[in-house]
């Protein structure tokens, strides 16, 4: 192991990782038309603003809320001449609530108040004849995007590990097996934890799960976490495998060359 590589690893362990700065999110301008549907309007969300949706008799318009947002209540000014309903799409964290509206005649106008677990939407509805109307309405959320970016940068600023002395690190591990793009660069330990360093591109692809191999060769689950482009494993091991895929599984094995070295250091 070259001195320069050791110093670089020591820096990664002792100081914060560089902040990850993805492309800045840009809010869609008010009334911007989504490319996939010329009738779907996307507004930039602003607290207290009122948004307009033009509808037509015989056509259902969709008001799509933010993924993960839970619908609490919908109130309409005119429920006699407007059909108001709701549904959802997706599942889990991507579950999305939809409010559906349909007027009974042209020349009508009313308003909607949509309450969710995150915000209150105010929508002005009017109905026109013909087909020059909006098929739906949704929002972009620039404040939420900024908060998410702040969280990502804060997490990226966390050091891979704290209070690790470079002189105690053991690099006596070999990387064997397949050569996928995510194949680790190296593995090493500090006598308590194993650090598996991946290429920087691991952040843009699927991360392989890690299995520790027992004395009988059977795969065992192990506690580990991802810090930047490192896996931090909360125990030492003699051999482990990274596996990804089903029909054509890619397997990379990490083998400790001196199985008793850690035991000697920990006595």
Short mmCIF file of C-alpha atoms in Angstrom, two decimals:
data_model
loop_
_atom_site.label_atom_id
_atom_site.label_comp_id
_atom_site.label_asym_id
_atom_site.label_seq_id
_atom_site.Cartn_x
_atom_site.Cartn_y
_atom_site.Cartn_z
CA UNK A 1 0.00 0.00 0.00
CA UNK A 2 1.50 3.31 -1.06
CA UNK A 3 1.88 6.08 1.49
CA UNK A 4 -0.24 8.41 -0.61
CA UNK A 5 -3.13 5.93 -0.66
CA UNK A 6 -2.90 5.42 3.10
CA UNK A 7 -2.96 9.17 3.72
CA UNK A 8 -5.99 9.55 1.44
CA UNK A 9 -7.82 6.80 3.31
CA UNK A 10 -6.82 8.34 6.62
CA UNK A 11 -8.30 11.63 5.49
CA UNK A 12 -11.55 9.93 4.51
CA UNK A 13 -11.78 8.28 7.90
CA UNK A 14 -10.79 11.30 9.96
CA UNK A 15 -12.47 14.22 8.20
CA UNK A 16 -15.75 14.87 6.51
CA UNK A 17 -16.38 13.56 3.04
CA UNK A 18 -16.81 16.21 0.31
CA UNK A 19 -20.35 17.48 0.12
CA UNK A 20 -22.43 15.86 -2.58
CA UNK A 21 -23.97 18.56 -4.74
CA UNK A 22 -26.35 17.18 -7.34
CA UNK A 23 -27.77 19.40 -10.04
CA UNK A 24 -29.73 22.20 -8.45
CA UNK A 25 -33.46 21.60 -8.55
CA UNK A 26 -35.34 24.14 -10.58
CA UNK A 27 -38.96 24.93 -9.91
CA UNK A 28 -41.35 24.92 -12.83
CA UNK A 29 -42.75 28.39 -13.55
CA UNK A 30 -46.37 29.03 -12.73
CA UNK A 31 -48.61 27.64 -15.42
CA UNK A 32 -45.79 25.69 -17.09
CA UNK A 33 -47.06 22.92 -19.34
CA UNK A 34 -45.68 19.43 -18.81
CA UNK A 35 -44.13 17.95 -21.94
CA UNK A 36 -45.85 14.56 -21.70
CA UNK A 37 -49.38 16.02 -21.69
CA UNK A 38 -50.19 19.41 -23.21
CA UNK A 39 -53.17 19.71 -20.87
CA UNK A 40 -51.30 18.98 -17.62
CA UNK A 41 -50.24 22.15 -15.78
CA UNK A 42 -47.43 22.08 -13.24
CA UNK A 43 -47.11 24.99 -10.80
CA UNK A 44 -44.35 25.83 -8.37
CA UNK A 45 -45.87 25.45 -4.90
CA UNK A 46 -46.14 28.61 -2.80
CA UNK A 47 -47.81 28.85 0.60
CA UNK A 48 -51.08 30.81 0.48
CA UNK A 49 -51.30 30.98 -3.33
CA UNK A 50 -54.44 30.08 -5.27
CA UNK A 51 -54.20 27.97 -8.44
CA UNK A 52 -56.62 27.84 -11.38
CA UNK A 53 -57.81 24.74 -13.18
CA UNK A 54 -59.96 24.99 -16.31
CA UNK A 55 -62.25 22.01 -16.83
CA UNK A 56 -64.98 20.90 -19.25
CA UNK A 57 -68.24 18.92 -18.96
CA UNK A 58 -67.83 15.25 -19.72
CA UNK A 59 -64.12 15.32 -18.85
CA UNK A 60 -62.43 14.36 -15.58
CA UNK A 61 -59.53 16.54 -14.44
CA UNK A 62 -56.88 15.17 -12.11
CA UNK A 63 -55.29 17.18 -9.28
CA UNK A 64 -52.18 15.18 -8.35
CA UNK A 65 -50.61 15.79 -4.94
CA UNK A 66 -47.01 15.21 -3.86
CA UNK A 67 -45.85 11.56 -3.68
CA UNK A 68 -46.03 10.40 -0.05
CA UNK A 69 -48.51 13.15 0.89
CA UNK A 70 -51.66 11.97 2.69
CA UNK A 71 -55.04 13.44 1.83
CA UNK A 72 -57.04 14.50 4.90
CA UNK A 73 -60.08 16.37 3.53
CA UNK A 74 -61.49 18.03 0.41
CA UNK A 75 -64.10 20.79 0.55
CA UNK A 76 -65.83 22.34 -2.49
CA UNK A 77 -67.95 25.46 -2.72
CA UNK A 78 -70.47 23.87 -5.12
CA UNK A 79 -71.05 20.16 -4.63
CA UNK A 80 -74.39 20.11 -6.44
CA UNK A 81 -73.04 20.83 -9.93
CA UNK A 82 -69.53 19.46 -9.54
CA UNK A 83 -68.53 15.84 -9.04
CA UNK A 84 -65.60 15.63 -6.62
CA UNK A 85 -63.79 12.40 -5.77
CA UNK A 86 -60.38 11.07 -4.85
CA UNK A 87 -58.17 8.08 -5.55
CA UNK A 88 -54.51 7.12 -5.27
CA UNK A 89 -51.73 5.63 -7.35
CA UNK A 90 -48.47 3.90 -6.45
CA UNK A 91 -47.60 2.34 -3.12
CA UNK A 92 -45.36 2.84 -0.11
CA UNK A 93 -43.35 6.05 -0.06
CA UNK A 94 -44.38 6.75 -3.69
CA UNK A 95 -48.11 6.49 -3.01
CA UNK A 96 -49.77 9.55 -4.54
CA UNK A 97 -53.20 11.00 -3.78
CA UNK A 98 -55.35 12.38 -6.61
CA UNK A 99 -58.42 14.63 -6.37
CA UNK A 100 -60.74 14.18 -9.37
CA UNK A 101 -63.15 16.91 -10.50
CA UNK A 102 -65.83 17.04 -13.21
CA UNK A 103 -68.36 19.84 -13.89
CA UNK A 104 -71.92 19.08 -14.95
CA UNK A 105 -72.21 22.03 -17.35
CA UNK A 106 -70.15 24.79 -18.97
CA UNK A 107 -69.99 28.25 -17.42
CA UNK A 108 -69.62 27.04 -13.84
CA UNK A 109 -67.12 28.24 -11.24
CA UNK A 110 -66.28 27.13 -7.72
CA UNK A 111 -63.30 26.56 -5.48
CA UNK A 112 -61.61 23.66 -3.72
CA UNK A 113 -59.77 23.52 -0.42
CA UNK A 114 -57.58 20.41 -0.19
CA UNK A 115 -56.05 19.63 3.21
CA UNK A 116 -53.19 17.15 3.53
CA UNK A 117 -50.69 16.17 6.20
CA UNK A 118 -48.20 18.66 4.68
CA UNK A 119 -50.09 21.70 3.41
CA UNK A 120 -53.41 23.21 2.30
CA UNK A 121 -54.10 23.73 -1.41
CA UNK A 122 -56.50 26.39 -2.75
CA UNK A 123 -57.77 25.71 -6.27
CA UNK A 124 -60.19 27.82 -8.34
CA UNK A 125 -62.23 25.77 -10.79
CA UNK A 126 -64.13 26.92 -13.86
CA UNK A 127 -65.75 24.98 -16.69
CA UNK A 128 -65.71 25.82 -20.37
CA UNK A 129 -67.13 24.23 -23.47
CA UNK A 130 -64.87 22.51 -25.97
CA UNK A 131 -61.56 20.68 -25.35
CA UNK A 132 -59.21 23.63 -24.70
CA UNK A 133 -59.07 22.76 -21.02
CA UNK A 134 -56.55 21.28 -18.58
CA UNK A 135 -56.59 17.53 -18.02
CA UNK A 136 -54.84 17.92 -14.70
CA UNK A 137 -52.85 19.94 -12.24
CA UNK A 138 -49.76 19.17 -10.16
CA UNK A 139 -46.97 21.03 -8.38
CA UNK A 140 -43.23 21.11 -7.99
CA UNK A 141 -41.95 21.76 -4.46
CA UNK A 142 -38.75 23.86 -4.50
CA UNK A 143 -38.60 24.28 -0.72
CA UNK A 144 -38.85 20.52 -0.19
CA UNK A 145 -36.16 19.95 -2.82
CA UNK A 146 -33.87 22.42 -1.04
CA UNK A 147 -34.44 20.73 2.33
CA UNK A 148 -33.72 17.31 0.79
CA UNK A 149 -30.50 18.67 -0.73
CA UNK A 150 -29.50 20.10 2.66
CA UNK A 151 -30.04 16.71 4.30
CA UNK A 152 -27.98 14.95 1.63
CA UNK A 153 -25.13 17.41 2.06
CA UNK A 154 -25.27 17.06 5.86
CA UNK A 155 -25.11 13.27 5.60
CA UNK A 156 -22.27 13.45 3.09
CA UNK A 157 -20.34 15.71 5.48
CA UNK A 158 -20.25 12.97 8.11
CA UNK A 159 -16.86 11.21 8.37
CA UNK A 160 -16.70 7.55 7.39
CA UNK A 161 -15.51 6.75 10.93
CA UNK A 162 -14.25 8.63 13.95
CA UNK A 163 -11.17 8.18 16.12
CA UNK A 164 -9.42 5.76 13.78
CA UNK A 165 -5.61 5.76 13.93
CA UNK A 166 -4.11 5.23 10.48
CA UNK A 167 -1.20 3.24 11.94
CA UNK A 168 -3.61 0.55 13.24
CA UNK A 169 -5.21 -0.15 9.87
CA UNK A 170 -4.75 -3.62 8.37
CA UNK A 171 -4.95 -3.81 4.57
CA UNK A 172 -4.29 -7.54 4.33
CA UNK A 173 -7.45 -8.30 2.34
CA UNK A 174 -7.77 -9.55 -1.22
CA UNK A 175 -10.60 -8.84 -3.68
CA UNK A 176 -11.52 -11.86 -5.84
CA UNK A 177 -14.19 -12.97 -8.29
CA UNK A 178 -16.16 -11.05 -10.90
CA UNK A 179 -15.30 -7.56 -12.11
CA UNK A 180 -18.54 -5.56 -12.16
CA UNK A 181 -18.38 -1.72 -12.21
CA UNK A 182 -19.00 -1.67 -8.47
CA UNK A 183 -16.10 -4.05 -7.62
CA UNK A 184 -14.42 -2.72 -4.42
CA UNK A 185 -11.12 -0.91 -4.67
CA UNK A 186 -9.82 -2.30 -1.37
CA UNK A 187 -10.82 -3.52 2.08
CA UNK A 188 -9.16 -2.92 5.45
CA UNK A 189 -9.95 -2.96 9.16
CA UNK A 190 -9.02 -1.12 12.34
CA UNK A 191 -9.27 -4.14 14.64
CA UNK A 192 -12.98 -3.59 15.27
CA UNK A 193 -14.65 -2.78 11.96
CA UNK A 194 -14.02 -3.60 8.31
CA UNK A 195 -14.09 -0.80 5.74
CA UNK A 196 -14.87 -1.73 2.13
CA UNK A 197 -14.03 1.04 -0.33
CA UNK A 198 -15.96 1.17 -3.62
CA UNK A 199 -15.42 3.28 -6.74
CA UNK A 200 -17.03 6.72 -6.51
CA UNK A 201 -19.56 5.59 -9.17
CA UNK A 202 -21.26 3.33 -6.60
CA UNK A 203 -23.47 6.31 -5.71
CA UNK A 204 -25.10 6.28 -9.15
CA UNK A 205 -25.78 2.54 -9.37
CA UNK A 206 -27.28 -0.31 -7.42
CA UNK A 207 -25.29 -1.26 -4.31
CA UNK A 208 -24.69 -5.00 -3.78
CA UNK A 209 -25.72 -6.61 -0.48
CA UNK A 210 -22.95 -8.02 1.72
CA UNK A 211 -22.90 -11.53 3.19
CA UNK A 212 -20.28 -12.80 5.64
CA UNK A 213 -19.23 -16.41 5.09
CA UNK A 214 -19.18 -18.62 8.17
CA UNK A 215 -16.70 -21.39 8.97
CA UNK A 216 -18.86 -23.84 6.98
CA UNK A 217 -19.05 -21.48 3.99
CA UNK A 218 -22.68 -20.58 4.63
CA UNK A 219 -23.69 -16.98 4.01
CA UNK A 220 -24.72 -14.95 7.06
CA UNK A 221 -26.31 -11.52 7.29
CA UNK A 222 -24.20 -8.86 8.97
CA UNK A 223 -24.78 -5.31 10.17
CA UNK A 224 -23.20 -2.72 7.90
CA UNK A 225 -23.93 0.77 6.67
CA UNK A 226 -22.92 2.91 3.75
CA UNK A 227 -20.82 6.03 4.32
CA UNK A 228 -20.02 7.84 1.10
CA UNK A 229 -18.44 5.16 -1.10
CA UNK A 230 -17.55 2.89 1.86
CA UNK A 231 -19.34 0.00 3.53
CA UNK A 232 -18.61 0.05 7.27
CA UNK A 233 -19.06 -3.47 8.68
CA UNK A 234 -19.57 -3.66 12.45
CA UNK A 235 -17.44 -6.79 12.93
CA UNK A 236 -14.35 -8.50 11.56
CA UNK A 237 -14.61 -11.44 9.18
CA UNK A 238 -12.36 -13.90 7.38
CA UNK A 239 -14.38 -13.94 4.16
CA UNK A 240 -17.42 -12.17 2.76
CA UNK A 241 -19.25 -11.90 -0.55
CA UNK A 242 -20.95 -9.08 -2.40
CA UNK A 243 -23.74 -10.43 -4.58
CA UNK A 244 -25.91 -8.66 -7.14
CA UNK A 245 -28.37 -10.05 -9.67
CA UNK A 246 -30.54 -13.14 -9.90
CA UNK A 247 -30.23 -15.18 -13.11
CA UNK A 248 -26.66 -14.03 -13.84
CA UNK A 249 -25.49 -13.12 -10.37
CA UNK A 250 -22.27 -11.16 -10.00
CA UNK A 251 -20.21 -12.25 -7.00
CA UNK A 252 -17.14 -10.54 -5.56
CA UNK A 253 -15.38 -12.14 -2.60
CA UNK A 254 -13.39 -10.29 0.06
CA UNK A 255 -10.89 -12.54 1.81
CA UNK A 256 -8.73 -11.75 4.81
CA UNK A 257 -5.26 -13.13 4.16
CA UNK A 258 -4.24 -13.39 7.83
CA UNK A 259 -7.24 -14.69 9.72
CA UNK A 260 -5.55 -14.41 13.10
CA UNK A 261 -4.20 -10.86 12.72
CA UNK A 262 -7.23 -9.17 14.20
CA UNK A 263 -7.24 -11.51 17.15
CA UNK A 264 -3.63 -10.67 17.91
CA UNK A 265 -4.33 -6.93 17.83
CA UNK A 266 -7.37 -7.21 20.07
CA UNK A 267 -5.69 -9.23 22.87
#
